[in-house]
Amino acid sequence: VQLVQSGAEVKKPGESLKISCKGSGYSFTNFWIGWVRQMPGKGLEWMAIIYPGDSDTRYSPSFQGQVTISADKSITTAYLQWSSLKASDTAMYYCARIFAGTTSYFDYWGQGTLVTVSS
Amino acid sequence: QSALTQPASVSGSPGQSITISCTGTSSDVGGYNYVSWYQQHPGKAPKLMIYEVSNRPSGVSNRFSGSKSGNTASLTISGLQAEDEADYYCGSYSTSSTLRVFGPGTKVTVL
């Protein structure tokens, strides 16, 4: 199992952004996959998860309406996007696979995508 | 603000055992056996160390063990080694609107 994320991004406040996470080595459509934020020097916060098989999604209340999770099963890739970035979105973002169902644990993690938002 | 609580730091000498606690409620840790633990070294991605309270993934040292009593889960590291110095996060399923939660993390220092 491998999750390979897109590279670091530097953006200005108000800009849009879409980061990606390509899964390989497993049946992409049969496992939930999610995004976890880690702000500088802080802990882990789960943001959103998606089931690529039918695009069912769940959002943490803290991030509902702030980001959009999506997936393209034809290229086994999950995405996280922002329509208008804020300085407070500066963080490392990890994608991670969920072993089984929405209640389960994150068993494989991507290497992280650093997003920096600064004017 | 995390729904789970962990000590900010725990330390021990090489060879000793340490235990990290993770306290929640009956809506998360206490109500279900869906507690997991993650190790994160500086600048690295988290790594799953324990799942479903006490199970170790393939490849994780048997020096790591997990348990749960009531609303508190615990991660024990026995035979502490320098490479165990890292941040450790607990995670749990939650029946609250959050669905899943992480603890704030515990920094383990090997003296």
CSV table of C-alpha atoms in Angstrom, one decimal:
chain,number,residue,atom,x,y,z
A,1,VAL,CA,0.0,0.0,0.0
A,2,GLN,CA,1.3,3.4,-0.9
A,3,LEU,CA,-0.2,6.9,-0.7
A,4,VAL,CA,1.8,9.5,-2.5
A,5,GLN,CA,0.8,13.2,-2.0
A,6,SER,CA,1.4,16.2,-4.2
A,7,GLY,CA,4.2,18.6,-3.4
A,8,ALA,CA,4.4,21.6,-1.2
A,9,GLU,CA,2.3,24.7,-2.1
A,10,VAL,CA,2.8,28.4,-1.3
A,11,LYS,CA,-0.4,30.5,-1.9
A,12,LYS,CA,-1.8,33.9,-1.1
A,13,PRO,CA,-4.9,34.5,1.0
A,14,GLY,CA,-8.1,34.2,-1.1
A,15,GLU,CA,-6.5,31.9,-3.6
A,16,SER,CA,-7.9,28.4,-4.4
A,17,LEU,CA,-6.0,25.1,-4.0
A,18,LYS,CA,-6.5,21.4,-4.7
A,19,ILE,CA,-4.0,18.9,-3.3
A,20,SER,CA,-3.9,15.3,-4.2
A,21,CYS,CA,-3.2,11.8,-2.8
A,22,LYS,CA,-2.6,8.9,-5.2
A,23,GLY,CA,-3.3,5.4,-3.8
A,24,SER,CA,-1.7,2.2,-5.1
A,25,GLY,CA,-1.1,-1.4,-4.0
A,26,TYR,CA,-4.7,-2.0,-2.9
A,27,SER,CA,-8.3,-1.8,-4.2
A,28,PHE,CA,-8.8,2.0,-4.0
A,29,THR,CA,-12.6,1.9,-4.3
A,30,ASN,CA,-13.0,-0.5,-1.3
A,31,PHE,CA,-11.5,1.6,1.4
A,32,TRP,CA,-12.4,5.0,2.9
A,33,ILE,CA,-9.6,7.5,2.7
A,34,GLY,CA,-9.3,10.8,4.6
A,35,TRP,CA,-7.4,14.0,5.3
A,36,VAL,CA,-5.7,15.0,8.6
A,37,ARG,CA,-4.4,18.5,9.3
A,38,GLN,CA,-1.4,19.2,11.5
A,39,MET,CA,-0.8,22.9,12.2
A,40,PRO,CA,2.7,24.0,13.0
A,41,GLY,CA,3.7,22.5,16.4
A,42,LYS,CA,0.2,21.2,17.0
A,43,GLY,CA,-1.6,17.8,17.0
A,44,LEU,CA,-3.6,15.8,14.5
A,45,GLU,CA,-7.1,16.8,13.4
A,46,TRP,CA,-9.2,14.7,11.1
A,47,MET,CA,-10.9,16.8,8.5
A,48,ALA,CA,-12.9,14.7,6.0
A,49,ILE,CA,-13.2,11.1,4.7
A,50,ILE,CA,-14.5,9.7,1.4
A,51,TYR,CA,-15.4,6.3,0.1
A,52,PRO,CA,-14.2,6.3,-3.5
A,53,GLY,CA,-16.5,3.5,-4.5
A,54,ASP,CA,-19.6,5.7,-4.3
A,55,SER,CA,-18.1,9.1,-3.3
A,56,ASP,CA,-19.9,9.0,0.1
A,57,THR,CA,-18.3,11.6,2.3
A,58,ARG,CA,-18.1,12.6,6.0
A,59,TYR,CA,-16.8,15.9,7.4
A,60,SER,CA,-15.6,16.9,10.8
A,61,PRO,CA,-17.9,19.6,12.0
A,62,SER,CA,-14.8,21.8,12.4
A,63,PHE,CA,-14.1,21.6,8.7
A,64,GLN,CA,-17.6,21.3,7.2
A,65,GLY,CA,-18.0,24.1,4.6
A,66,GLN,CA,-14.4,25.0,4.8
A,67,VAL,CA,-12.9,22.3,2.5
A,68,THR,CA,-14.2,19.8,-0.1
A,69,ILE,CA,-13.0,16.2,-0.3
A,70,SER,CA,-13.3,14.3,-3.6
A,71,ALA,CA,-11.9,11.3,-5.4
A,72,ASP,CA,-11.4,10.1,-8.9
A,73,LYS,CA,-11.4,6.3,-8.9
A,74,SER,CA,-10.3,6.1,-12.5
A,75,ILE,CA,-6.9,7.4,-11.4
A,76,THR,CA,-7.0,6.2,-7.8
A,77,THR,CA,-6.6,9.7,-6.4
A,78,ALA,CA,-8.2,11.6,-3.6
A,79,TYR,CA,-8.3,15.4,-3.3
A,80,LEU,CA,-8.8,18.1,-0.8
A,81,GLN,CA,-9.6,21.6,-2.0
A,82,TRP,CA,-10.1,25.1,-0.8
A,83,SER,CA,-12.0,27.8,-2.6
A,84,SER,CA,-10.5,30.7,-0.6
A,85,LEU,CA,-7.5,30.1,1.5
A,86,LYS,CA,-6.8,31.8,4.8
A,87,ALA,CA,-3.5,32.3,6.6
A,88,SER,CA,-4.8,29.9,9.3
A,89,ASP,CA,-4.9,27.1,6.6
A,90,THR,CA,-1.1,27.0,6.8
A,91,ALA,CA,-0.4,23.4,7.9
A,92,MET,CA,0.8,20.0,6.9
A,93,TYR,CA,-1.9,17.9,5.4
A,94,TYR,CA,-1.8,14.1,5.5
A,95,CYS,CA,-4.0,11.7,3.6
A,96,ALA,CA,-4.5,8.3,5.2
A,97,ARG,CA,-6.4,5.1,4.4
A,98,ILE,CA,-9.0,3.8,6.8
A,99,PHE,CA,-8.8,0.1,7.4
A,100,ALA,CA,-12.5,-0.7,7.4
A,101,GLY,CA,-15.6,1.5,7.7
A,102,THR,CA,-16.0,4.9,9.1
A,103,THR,CA,-15.3,3.8,12.7
A,104,SER,CA,-11.9,2.2,11.9
A,105,TYR,CA,-8.3,3.4,12.2
A,106,PHE,CA,-5.9,5.0,9.8
A,107,ASP,CA,-3.6,2.2,8.8
A,108,TYR,CA,-1.5,3.8,6.0
A,109,TRP,CA,-0.4,7.4,5.7
A,110,GLY,CA,0.9,9.6,2.9
A,111,GLN,CA,4.1,11.6,3.3
A,112,GLY,CA,2.3,14.9,3.8
A,113,THR,CA,1.7,18.1,1.8
A,114,LEU,CA,2.9,21.4,3.3
A,115,VAL,CA,0.6,24.3,2.5
A,116,THR,CA,1.8,27.8,3.3
A,117,VAL,CA,-0.6,30.7,3.0
A,118,SER,CA,1.0,34.1,3.2
A,119,SER,CA,0.6,37.5,1.6
B,1,GLN,CA,-9.4,21.5,21.8
B,2,SER,CA,-9.3,17.7,21.8
B,3,ALA,CA,-12.1,15.6,23.1
B,4,LEU,CA,-9.5,13.1,24.5
B,5,THR,CA,-6.9,14.0,27.1
B,6,GLN,CA,-3.3,12.8,27.2
B,7,PRO,CA,-0.4,13.9,29.3
B,8,ALA,CA,1.8,16.5,27.5
B,9,SER,CA,5.0,14.6,28.2
B,10,VAL,CA,6.3,11.3,29.6
B,11,SER,CA,9.9,10.4,30.0
B,12,GLY,CA,11.9,7.3,31.0
B,13,SER,CA,15.4,5.9,30.9
B,14,PRO,CA,16.5,3.3,28.4
B,15,GLY,CA,15.2,-0.1,29.3
B,16,GLN,CA,12.4,1.2,31.5
B,17,SER,CA,8.7,0.9,30.8
B,18,ILE,CA,6.4,3.9,30.4
B,19,THR,CA,2.7,4.2,30.0
B,20,ILE,CA,0.7,6.9,28.2
B,21,SER,CA,-2.9,7.4,29.1
B,22,CYS,CA,-5.8,8.6,26.8
B,23,THR,CA,-9.0,9.5,28.6
B,24,GLY,CA,-12.3,10.0,26.9
B,25,THR,CA,-15.9,9.3,27.7
B,26,SER,CA,-18.5,6.6,27.2
B,27,SER,CA,-19.2,8.1,23.8
B,28,ASP,CA,-15.7,7.3,22.5
B,29,VAL,CA,-12.9,5.5,24.3
B,30,GLY,CA,-15.1,3.8,26.9
B,31,GLY,CA,-17.9,2.8,24.6
B,32,TYR,CA,-16.1,1.0,21.8
B,33,ASN,CA,-13.0,-1.0,21.1
B,34,TYR,CA,-11.9,1.4,18.4
B,35,VAL,CA,-8.9,3.0,20.1
B,36,SER,CA,-5.8,3.4,18.0
B,37,TRP,CA,-2.3,4.8,18.7
B,38,TYR,CA,0.1,6.6,16.3
B,39,GLN,CA,3.8,7.4,16.6
B,40,GLN,CA,5.1,10.5,14.9
B,41,HIS,CA,8.8,11.3,14.7
B,42,PRO,CA,9.7,15.0,14.0
B,43,GLY,CA,9.2,15.8,10.3
B,44,LYS,CA,7.6,12.5,9.5
B,45,ALA,CA,4.1,11.1,8.9
B,46,PRO,CA,2.3,9.4,11.7
B,47,LYS,CA,2.6,5.6,11.9
B,48,LEU,CA,0.0,3.2,13.3
B,49,MET,CA,1.3,1.4,16.3
B,50,ILE,CA,-1.8,-0.1,18.0
B,51,TYR,CA,-5.4,-0.6,16.6
B,52,GLU,CA,-8.6,-1.7,18.3
B,53,VAL,CA,-7.2,-1.1,21.7
B,54,SER,CA,-4.6,-3.8,21.9
B,55,ASN,CA,-3.7,-5.1,18.4
B,56,ARG,CA,-0.2,-4.5,16.8
B,57,PRO,CA,0.1,-4.2,13.1
B,58,SER,CA,2.6,-6.4,11.4
B,59,GLY,CA,6.1,-5.0,11.8
B,60,VAL,CA,5.5,-3.1,15.0
B,61,SER,CA,7.7,-4.2,17.9
B,62,ASN,CA,6.1,-6.3,20.7
B,63,ARG,CA,7.6,-3.7,23.1
B,64,PHE,CA,4.4,-1.7,22.3
B,65,SER,CA,1.2,-2.8,23.9
B,66,GLY,CA,-2.3,-1.3,24.4
B,67,SER,CA,-5.1,-1.7,26.9
B,68,LYS,CA,-8.2,-0.1,28.1
B,69,SER,CA,-10.1,0.3,31.4
B,70,GLY,CA,-13.3,2.2,31.5
B,71,ASN,CA,-12.9,5.5,29.7
B,72,THR,CA,-9.1,5.4,29.7
B,73,ALA,CA,-6.9,3.6,27.2
B,74,SER,CA,-3.2,3.2,27.7
B,75,LEU,CA,-0.1,2.6,25.5
B,76,THR,CA,2.8,0.9,27.2
B,77,ILE,CA,6.3,1.0,25.8
B,78,SER,CA,8.5,-1.6,27.5
B,79,GLY,CA,12.3,-1.8,27.2
B,80,LEU,CA,12.4,1.9,26.2
B,81,GLN,CA,14.9,2.7,23.4
B,82,ALA,CA,16.3,5.9,22.0
B,83,GLU,CA,14.3,5.4,18.8
B,84,ASP,CA,11.0,5.5,20.7
B,85,GLU,CA,11.5,9.2,21.3
B,86,ALA,CA,8.6,10.7,19.4
B,87,ASP,CA,5.1,12.1,19.8
B,88,TYR,CA,2.3,9.6,20.4
B,89,TYR,CA,-1.4,10.3,19.6
B,90,CYS,CA,-4.4,8.2,20.5
B,91,GLY,CA,-7.5,8.2,18.3
B,92,SER,CA,-11.0,6.9,18.8
B,93,TYR,CA,-14.3,6.5,17.1
B,94,SER,CA,-16.9,8.8,18.6
B,95,THR,CA,-20.7,8.7,18.6
B,96,SER,CA,-20.7,12.5,18.9
B,97,SER,CA,-21.0,14.7,15.8
B,98,THR,CA,-17.3,14.5,15.4
B,99,LEU,CA,-17.4,10.8,14.4
B,100,ARG,CA,-13.7,10.3,15.2
B,101,VAL,CA,-11.3,12.1,17.6
B,102,PHE,CA,-7.6,12.4,18.3
B,103,GLY,CA,-5.9,13.1,21.6
B,104,PRO,CA,-3.6,16.2,21.8
B,105,GLY,CA,-0.5,14.0,21.8
B,106,THR,CA,2.2,13.0,24.3
B,107,LYS,CA,5.9,13.8,23.8
B,108,VAL,CA,8.0,10.8,24.9
B,109,THR,CA,11.6,11.6,25.9
B,110,VAL,CA,14.2,9.0,26.5
B,111,LEU,CA,16.6,10.3,29.1
